[in-house]
Amino acid sequence: MAATSAALRAFDSVPSLGKTFVFWAARSKLCAALMQKGSEHPRMFRMHIGPQTACVVTHPELARAVLTRPKDFIKMEVPRNTASALDTLLQRSKDGTASVLMTNGQDWAAQRKPVDPAFEKQALRNLLPKFNDCSDRLLETWRGADEVDAKQDMSRFALDVLGSAMLGQSFGAIDGTFSESYEHYKYIMLEQTNPLYLTFPFMERLPNSRNRRMREAVHHMHGVLQGAIDARVQLRRDQQAAGTLSDEPQDMLDMLLGPGVDVPTDGVLPTEGALLPMLWIFFIAGHDTTAISLAWQMYYLAKYPEVQQKAREEVQQVLAGRKDPTAEDLDNVPYLSAVINEGLRVRPPIYNLYTRQAAHDTELDGVLLPKGTGISLHIGAINKHPDVWGEAEDFNPERFLKEKQPRVFHNLPFSAGPRRCLGDKFSLMEQKSLLMKLLTQYKVLPHESTLEGDKNFTSTMTGLIFLQPEDIKVRLQAVQ
Ligand code: HEM
């Protein structure tokens, strides 16, 4: 594209929210304000985030252009911040390998290709017993409870699922025994989006208690992940020597380490150095996202009892009295799948995907975007665009059962194109297996404090990225 074409409009002609918008909105309700702005601008608008000017895309066709032109729109490269304790864990391992989330081109392909097979449906079947076990433990903690805090409990559930499915270790989050790692993990997750430190990275160098605490937490999590990798390699070496190494991987770590030990991998498996940042990325990409989705699912089940009952009848028929769903069962619940898809459409956990930038001066929608312009996909607005969706605000799972399905770029909870979410099938399997068990055991009823929960967005800075409820409580009744 001739980016200097005189026919292009200047970027300044795109409607802007004003320089102070994010900071103003951050003090009030950033998430609610950005959702509102998304619905008011049908194609795109400008937003200022710190020193960066971002182009926020709200139309599905423009999202398609961004996601299918990887030479023009690259992932934002996060500069290495040697002062940041998180840097080693988040981006690079000791041999300098960047994680899959942060790279472009060949570097990205070299990270993603070896892990793709482990996230295919066939491979994920091995993890189903872990999902079922965590679901049982969560539902057990609800025994006799009249009401539950769905947002908090789903967060605990999703963390233990990741611990046990990735590393074969629980964080003790569901049972409330909370391992030391739980506290460190929570601290990192909270502090990594601290707006002060994101805007002024030099603050990481200050000798203050936040930075000391952060270093301690990162050091701990680094040790947990590296310790799990080292222990597993040793175990497998021992098992191989004894001839007892199983062909069936027990968790993701087994899958990523491959069938044998010390077998040359030739790029088919991740390098040993890539494993640690990769496992960490699975936690940060897979935890809040799935937990938020499940919290919203609980909310919509409670709000629409007829939807809940229909899903329950479908599940009861498929399980026919069995306790644990099998991988085949998960493929045989189209209505429940539609409920989950509809929840992800109306309330996409990542609704402001601010991870791209213009690789050079380029064009979008007849507008000249200067090199380096940040690009955000407003998935919250795209998923409800009136050019595509009828009665877009309504929660209506039936729309996913119609023969004519929405096109790929019309519904983007997991994004699309080559960088589509790696863990989409993992998360859907996790959500579906939990909801199948839940529906056979409990009726989910609305809680008076969160009756209007779908407008009750978080008021924290995480609202720049996550469309999460401030709070979702539901009441429970045992199914007779
Ligand atoms: C409801 C749950 C989830 C949602 C809504 C979600 C959404 C997304 C989105 C929007 C992206 C960005 C794609 C892009 O930049 O175009 C992404 C990337 C990614 N997700 Fe997920 N995700 C979920 C669960 C998971 C899980 C469970 C895992 C892993 C266990 C995971 C791993 C990743 C990874 C590794 C990437 C980076 C892919 C790449 O750049 O090649 N996600 N996800």
XYZ file of C-alpha atoms and ligand atoms in Angstrom:
523
model
C 0.000 0.000 0.000
C 1.364 3.407 -0.975
C 1.110 4.915 2.465
C 1.894 8.403 1.202
C -1.084 8.423 -1.167
C -2.673 11.870 -1.305
C -6.115 10.198 -1.265
C -5.652 9.109 2.355
C -7.147 11.072 5.215
C -4.808 12.142 7.981
C -5.014 10.203 11.267
C -6.061 13.417 12.995
C -9.391 13.240 11.149
C -10.386 10.136 13.161
C -12.674 11.079 16.097
C -10.684 11.413 19.299
C -11.708 10.880 22.908
C -9.430 13.691 23.987
C -6.023 13.459 25.601
C -7.213 13.185 29.126
C -9.823 10.501 28.467
C -8.012 7.457 29.860
C -6.798 9.286 32.931
C -10.153 10.875 33.507
C -11.955 7.593 32.960
C -9.430 5.698 35.098
C -10.492 7.757 38.036
C -14.114 6.894 37.442
C -15.100 3.782 35.515
C -12.726 3.135 32.650
C -14.336 -0.123 31.543
C -17.890 1.216 31.451
C -16.716 4.393 29.710
C -14.786 2.505 27.010
C -17.710 0.153 26.384
C -19.945 3.179 25.938
C -17.465 4.857 23.562
C -17.211 1.645 21.551
C -20.925 1.655 20.873
C -20.870 5.337 19.848
C -18.126 5.001 17.200
C -19.055 2.542 14.445
C -15.636 2.297 12.718
C -12.737 3.583 14.810
C -11.619 6.324 17.159
C -8.408 7.691 18.644
C -7.407 7.239 22.245
C -4.358 8.475 24.164
C -2.714 6.075 26.565
C 0.229 7.731 28.276
C 2.557 8.977 25.536
C 1.023 6.557 22.958
C -1.770 7.434 20.530
C -3.912 4.409 19.754
C -6.385 3.753 16.998
C -9.311 1.812 18.490
C -11.062 -0.324 15.883
C -14.764 -1.062 16.383
C -15.867 -2.463 12.999
C -15.479 -6.207 12.187
C -14.202 -5.520 8.651
C -11.460 -3.244 9.960
C -10.583 -5.869 12.580
C -10.225 -8.369 9.739
C -7.825 -5.992 7.971
C -5.691 -5.622 11.115
C -5.589 -9.347 11.872
C -4.866 -10.505 8.323
C -2.127 -7.994 7.444
C 0.616 -9.120 9.855
C 3.282 -7.256 7.849
C 1.462 -3.931 8.321
C 0.162 -4.516 11.855
C 2.648 -6.207 14.163
C 2.447 -7.177 17.817
C 3.677 -4.359 19.976
C 7.184 -5.258 20.994
C 7.630 -4.703 24.690
C 11.070 -3.170 25.269
C 13.245 -5.059 27.679
C 13.218 -3.368 31.026
C 16.212 -4.645 32.919
C 14.993 -2.941 36.069
C 11.748 -4.893 36.044
C 11.676 -7.986 38.200
C 8.954 -9.367 35.990
C 10.985 -9.144 32.837
C 12.780 -12.453 33.199
C 9.582 -14.288 33.931
C 7.325 -12.509 31.490
C 9.480 -12.175 28.461
C 12.739 -13.967 28.458
C 14.325 -16.956 30.084
C 17.981 -17.113 31.007
C 18.982 -18.064 27.449
C 17.207 -14.944 26.116
C 14.188 -16.671 24.568
C 11.210 -14.305 24.258
C 7.751 -15.693 25.009
C 5.178 -16.431 22.321
C 3.001 -13.478 23.366
C 5.644 -10.827 22.800
C 7.316 -11.699 19.502
C 6.819 -11.256 15.765
C 7.802 -13.022 12.534
C 10.234 -15.923 12.693
C 10.788 -15.559 16.429
C 7.047 -15.932 17.036
C 6.656 -18.877 14.629
C 9.565 -20.668 16.309
C 7.747 -20.342 19.652
C 4.230 -21.120 18.540
C 4.757 -24.012 16.111
C 6.107 -26.463 18.676
C 3.279 -25.824 21.162
C 0.319 -25.793 18.761
C -0.093 -29.617 18.762
C -0.344 -29.717 22.579
C -3.384 -27.409 22.379
C -5.238 -29.461 19.772
C -8.430 -31.150 20.889
C -7.014 -34.653 20.645
C -4.055 -33.828 22.886
C -6.188 -31.908 25.387
C -8.283 -35.008 26.069
C -5.478 -36.139 28.382
C -6.195 -33.151 30.609
C -9.890 -33.825 31.079
C -9.408 -35.867 34.294
C -7.614 -32.838 35.793
C -10.485 -30.547 34.814
C -13.005 -32.980 36.270
C -11.079 -33.278 39.501
C -10.894 -29.484 39.966
C -14.612 -29.192 39.158
C -15.421 -31.810 41.818
C -13.331 -29.951 44.370
C -14.997 -26.633 43.598
C -18.517 -28.064 43.729
C -17.677 -29.785 46.989
C -16.788 -26.431 48.580
C -20.257 -25.231 47.570
C -22.021 -28.096 49.349
C -24.603 -26.631 51.684
C -23.803 -23.053 50.677
C -26.752 -20.840 50.078
C -24.860 -18.252 48.074
C -21.421 -18.049 46.486
C -19.077 -15.378 45.222
C -18.849 -16.529 41.605
C -16.154 -14.073 40.591
C -13.791 -15.063 43.372
C -14.510 -18.807 43.203
C -14.048 -18.989 39.445
C -10.708 -17.241 39.823
C -9.619 -19.862 42.356
C -10.906 -22.668 40.155
C -9.152 -21.424 37.005
C -5.855 -21.078 38.877
C -5.926 -24.613 40.255
C -6.921 -25.955 36.833
C -3.856 -24.311 35.318
C -1.590 -25.501 38.124
C -2.705 -29.077 37.816
C -3.110 -29.190 34.010
C 0.189 -27.441 33.307
C 2.477 -28.607 36.099
C 0.624 -31.353 37.939
C 0.570 -29.100 41.066
C -2.295 -27.432 42.854
C -2.102 -23.914 44.279
C -4.561 -24.900 46.995
C -6.768 -22.090 45.753
C -10.051 -23.999 45.503
C -9.796 -25.605 48.926
C -8.614 -22.385 50.526
C -5.401 -23.999 51.774
C -3.525 -21.435 49.614
C 0.056 -22.484 49.019
C 2.757 -19.842 49.379
C 2.804 -19.673 45.563
C -0.798 -18.485 45.556
C 0.083 -15.337 47.473
C 3.099 -14.589 45.267
C 1.155 -15.255 42.096
C -1.696 -12.970 43.136
C 0.750 -10.206 43.998
C 2.425 -10.359 40.587
C -0.917 -10.399 38.768
C -2.073 -7.363 40.695
C 1.130 -5.373 40.384
C 1.917 -6.096 36.743
C -0.933 -3.778 35.711
C -0.008 -1.049 38.210
C -0.589 2.024 36.002
C 2.089 4.046 37.749
C 4.801 1.512 36.997
C 3.533 0.875 33.468
C 3.621 4.574 32.634
C 6.930 5.291 34.371
C 9.027 2.094 34.065
C 12.038 3.774 35.729
C 10.100 3.453 38.991
C 10.989 -0.231 38.957
C 14.478 0.862 39.992
C 13.378 2.529 43.228
C 14.434 0.749 46.420
C 10.867 0.662 47.756
C 8.800 -2.072 49.381
C 6.699 -2.703 46.248
C 9.790 -3.480 44.179
C 11.281 -5.659 46.911
C 8.026 -7.581 47.257
C 7.746 -7.929 43.488
C 11.284 -9.287 43.179
C 10.584 -11.778 45.948
C 7.355 -12.934 44.246
C 8.958 -13.234 40.820
C 11.926 -15.082 42.269
C 9.518 -17.491 43.963
C 7.415 -18.137 40.832
C 10.532 -18.510 38.718
C 11.679 -21.166 41.174
C 8.321 -22.954 41.127
C 8.233 -23.168 37.344
C 11.907 -24.021 36.882
C 11.680 -26.465 39.778
C 8.711 -28.214 38.162
C 10.557 -28.443 34.834
C 13.771 -29.757 36.397
C 11.960 -32.271 38.614
C 9.952 -33.585 35.676
C 12.988 -33.950 33.430
C 14.708 -35.900 36.204
C 11.643 -38.081 36.831
C 11.298 -38.882 33.161
C 15.006 -39.645 32.892
C 14.650 -42.102 35.786
C 11.509 -43.616 34.303
C 13.141 -43.951 30.920
C 16.108 -45.749 32.467
C 13.730 -48.082 34.337
C 11.612 -48.633 31.201
C 8.494 -47.249 32.926
C 8.109 -43.950 31.029
C 4.466 -43.765 29.957
C 3.440 -42.873 26.392
C 0.402 -41.043 27.769
C 1.302 -37.512 28.891
C -0.235 -36.665 32.264
C -0.178 -32.877 31.885
C 0.985 -30.057 29.622
C 4.555 -30.276 30.875
C 4.709 -33.921 29.761
C 3.253 -32.928 26.402
C 5.767 -30.142 25.913
C 8.691 -32.329 26.944
C 7.687 -34.880 24.311
C 7.852 -38.641 24.213
C 11.367 -39.216 25.504
C 14.227 -37.594 27.358
C 17.384 -36.338 25.652
C 15.865 -37.040 22.220
C 16.904 -34.393 19.641
C 13.774 -32.315 18.979
C 14.703 -30.325 15.836
C 12.171 -27.580 16.493
C 9.286 -30.030 17.000
C 9.284 -29.348 20.733
C 9.995 -26.088 22.547
C 13.606 -25.623 23.540
C 14.306 -26.099 27.230
C 14.901 -22.340 27.605
C 11.523 -21.566 26.026
C 9.598 -23.692 28.506
C 9.677 -21.370 31.490
C 8.414 -18.172 29.804
C 5.899 -20.276 27.932
C 4.426 -21.837 31.068
C 4.253 -18.435 32.687
C 2.419 -17.000 29.658
C -0.095 -19.857 29.878
C -0.872 -18.727 33.420
C -1.254 -15.046 32.675
C -3.113 -15.606 29.387
C -5.312 -18.440 30.626
C -6.221 -17.589 34.209
C -8.169 -14.319 34.436
C -9.651 -14.803 30.971
C -11.300 -18.129 31.759
C -12.250 -17.083 35.288
C -13.979 -13.964 33.982
C -15.827 -15.938 31.327
C -17.065 -18.438 33.927
C -18.212 -15.659 36.261
C -20.280 -14.167 33.442
C -21.663 -17.631 32.586
C -22.883 -17.975 36.165
C -24.490 -14.585 35.921
C -26.362 -15.363 32.700
C -27.454 -18.805 33.919
C -28.940 -17.138 36.987
C -30.541 -14.357 34.982
C -32.167 -16.647 32.386
C -33.649 -19.689 34.181
C -35.196 -21.037 30.962
C -31.757 -21.066 29.286
C -30.333 -22.788 32.356
C -33.050 -25.425 32.411
C -32.631 -26.195 28.702
C -28.871 -26.577 29.162
C -29.459 -28.787 32.211
C -31.819 -31.117 30.356
C -29.335 -31.461 27.508
C -26.501 -32.292 29.920
C -28.606 -34.766 31.930
C -29.519 -36.570 28.753
C -25.909 -36.793 27.570
C -24.457 -37.860 30.923
C -27.308 -40.265 31.631
C -26.425 -40.444 35.341
C -22.648 -40.598 34.873
C -20.619 -38.220 37.039
C -17.698 -37.305 34.773
C -18.130 -35.987 31.240
C -15.916 -37.642 28.631
C -14.317 -35.845 25.680
C -17.130 -37.197 23.473
C -19.740 -35.809 25.868
C -18.215 -32.352 25.497
C -18.877 -32.560 21.747
C -22.492 -33.565 22.320
C -23.848 -30.510 24.124
C -24.542 -27.986 21.340
C -26.899 -25.912 23.444
C -24.465 -25.540 26.341
C -21.734 -24.665 23.817
C -24.042 -21.989 22.393
C -24.620 -20.598 25.900
C -20.857 -20.306 26.437
C -20.326 -18.761 22.984
C -23.052 -16.227 23.583
C -21.569 -15.284 26.965
C -18.194 -14.781 25.275
C -19.831 -12.679 22.550
C -21.679 -10.261 24.826
C -19.029 -10.185 27.532
C -15.629 -11.004 25.930
C -13.135 -11.222 28.829
C -10.501 -9.356 26.772
C -12.591 -6.585 25.265
C -9.878 -4.030 24.491
C -7.099 -5.938 22.736
C -4.401 -3.310 22.744
C -1.445 -5.292 21.432
C -0.754 -4.195 17.857
C 1.063 -1.302 16.225
C 1.570 -0.012 12.677
C 4.857 -1.534 11.457
C 5.361 1.392 9.052
C 3.234 4.236 7.692
C 0.182 2.358 6.521
C -3.511 2.661 5.703
C -6.668 1.621 7.484
C -10.139 2.635 6.343
C -8.696 5.302 4.058
C -6.724 6.847 6.927
C -2.940 7.183 6.984
C -1.634 5.650 10.196
C 1.905 6.769 11.002
C 4.475 4.103 11.868
C 4.247 3.116 15.533
C 0.573 4.047 15.972
C -0.906 1.698 18.566
C -3.850 -0.398 17.385
C -6.511 -1.696 19.685
C -9.318 -4.043 18.665
C -12.413 -3.122 20.642
C -13.748 -6.675 20.791
C -16.563 -5.548 23.082
C -17.929 -3.325 20.293
C -17.011 -5.589 17.363
C -18.921 -8.552 18.854
C -22.076 -6.431 18.964
C -21.749 -4.422 15.792
C -25.216 -3.512 14.455
C -24.071 -4.063 10.826
C -23.690 -7.766 11.691
C -25.781 -8.608 14.710
C -29.523 -8.202 15.146
C -30.620 -7.353 18.697
C -26.959 -7.406 19.539
C -27.369 -6.533 23.217
C -29.688 -9.490 23.891
C -28.285 -12.665 25.421
C -29.620 -15.241 22.986
C -27.707 -18.555 22.685
C -30.034 -19.711 19.899
C -28.193 -17.459 17.470
C -25.251 -19.878 17.641
C -27.491 -22.811 16.680
C -28.691 -21.297 13.423
C -27.388 -22.792 10.210
C -25.886 -19.494 9.076
C -23.152 -18.813 11.573
C -21.486 -15.416 12.021
C -18.289 -15.058 10.028
C -14.945 -15.404 11.781
C -14.138 -11.712 12.204
C -17.637 -10.848 13.432
C -17.123 -12.467 16.800
C -13.647 -12.240 18.280
C -13.460 -13.331 21.930
C -10.351 -15.347 21.069
C -9.276 -12.999 18.254
C -8.637 -14.575 14.825
C -5.990 -15.044 12.179
C -2.519 -16.476 12.794
C -2.272 -15.003 16.320
C -5.626 -16.374 17.447
C -5.609 -17.474 21.096
C -3.572 -20.632 21.574
C -5.670 -21.788 24.527
C -9.207 -21.392 23.128
C -9.956 -25.130 23.052
C -8.324 -25.602 26.443
C -10.528 -22.916 27.951
C -13.719 -24.124 26.275
C -13.075 -27.661 27.488
C -12.428 -26.386 31.004
C -15.576 -24.240 31.026
C -17.813 -26.871 29.489
C -16.687 -29.693 31.767
C -17.257 -27.570 34.884
C -20.663 -26.326 33.729
C -21.791 -29.859 32.854
C -21.100 -31.039 36.380
C -22.515 -27.897 37.928
C -25.816 -28.083 36.049
C -26.456 -31.631 37.212
C -25.849 -30.693 40.845
C -27.033 -27.107 41.360
C -29.639 -24.631 40.243
C -28.075 -21.201 39.914
C -30.338 -18.397 41.113
C -29.934 -14.621 40.959
C -28.539 -12.837 43.978
C -30.243 -9.602 44.970
C -26.897 -7.745 45.202
C -25.937 -8.458 41.576
C -29.239 -8.466 39.724
C -27.923 -5.821 37.333
C -24.520 -7.508 37.148
C -24.117 -7.087 33.410
C -23.682 -3.355 33.865
C -21.574 -3.712 36.951
C -18.113 -3.490 35.357
C -14.899 -3.371 37.326
C -13.787 0.076 38.384
C -10.086 -0.852 38.562
C -7.387 -0.191 35.933
C -7.721 -3.804 34.707
C -10.790 -2.364 32.982
C -8.478 -1.121 30.230
C -8.188 -4.737 29.029
C -10.644 -6.986 30.873
C -14.409 -6.761 30.713
C -14.956 -8.159 34.148
C -17.711 -7.691 36.667
C -16.982 -5.748 39.815
C -18.735 -8.497 41.673
C -20.962 -11.476 40.791
C -22.744 -13.361 43.517
C -25.292 -16.086 42.866
C -27.508 -18.212 45.056
C -27.524 -21.996 44.802
C -30.103 -24.712 45.256
C -29.273 -28.417 45.074
C -30.839 -30.245 42.111
C -33.093 -32.980 43.457
C -11.939 -17.427 27.896
C -10.634 -17.631 27.876
C -9.670 -16.932 26.954
C -9.855 -15.817 26.188
C -11.101 -14.953 26.055
C -8.601 -15.574 25.487
C -8.396 -14.539 24.583
C -7.210 -14.315 23.922
C -6.980 -13.220 23.036
C -8.017 -12.153 22.663
C -5.699 -13.304 22.597
C -4.971 -12.327 21.696
C -4.876 -12.776 20.270
C -4.304 -11.692 19.381
O -3.414 -10.957 19.802
O -4.788 -11.558 18.245
C -5.112 -14.477 23.212
C -3.805 -14.905 22.992
C -3.243 -15.979 23.641
N -3.856 -16.830 24.536
Fe -5.810 -16.741 25.101
N -7.691 -16.521 25.872
C -8.298 -17.383 26.751
C -7.735 -18.486 27.354
C -6.444 -18.913 27.175
C -5.855 -20.069 27.813
C -6.595 -21.016 28.766
C -4.561 -20.120 27.417
C -3.480 -21.121 27.777
C -3.604 -22.077 28.638
C -4.329 -19.015 26.512
C -3.127 -18.753 25.880
C -2.930 -17.734 24.973
C -1.648 -17.496 24.308
C -0.357 -18.279 24.517
C -1.847 -16.395 23.460
C -0.824 -15.763 22.538
C -0.954 -16.395 21.147
C 0.016 -15.844 20.130
O 0.379 -14.671 20.209
O 0.420 -16.625 19.251
N -5.492 -18.315 26.394
N -6.048 -15.073 24.019
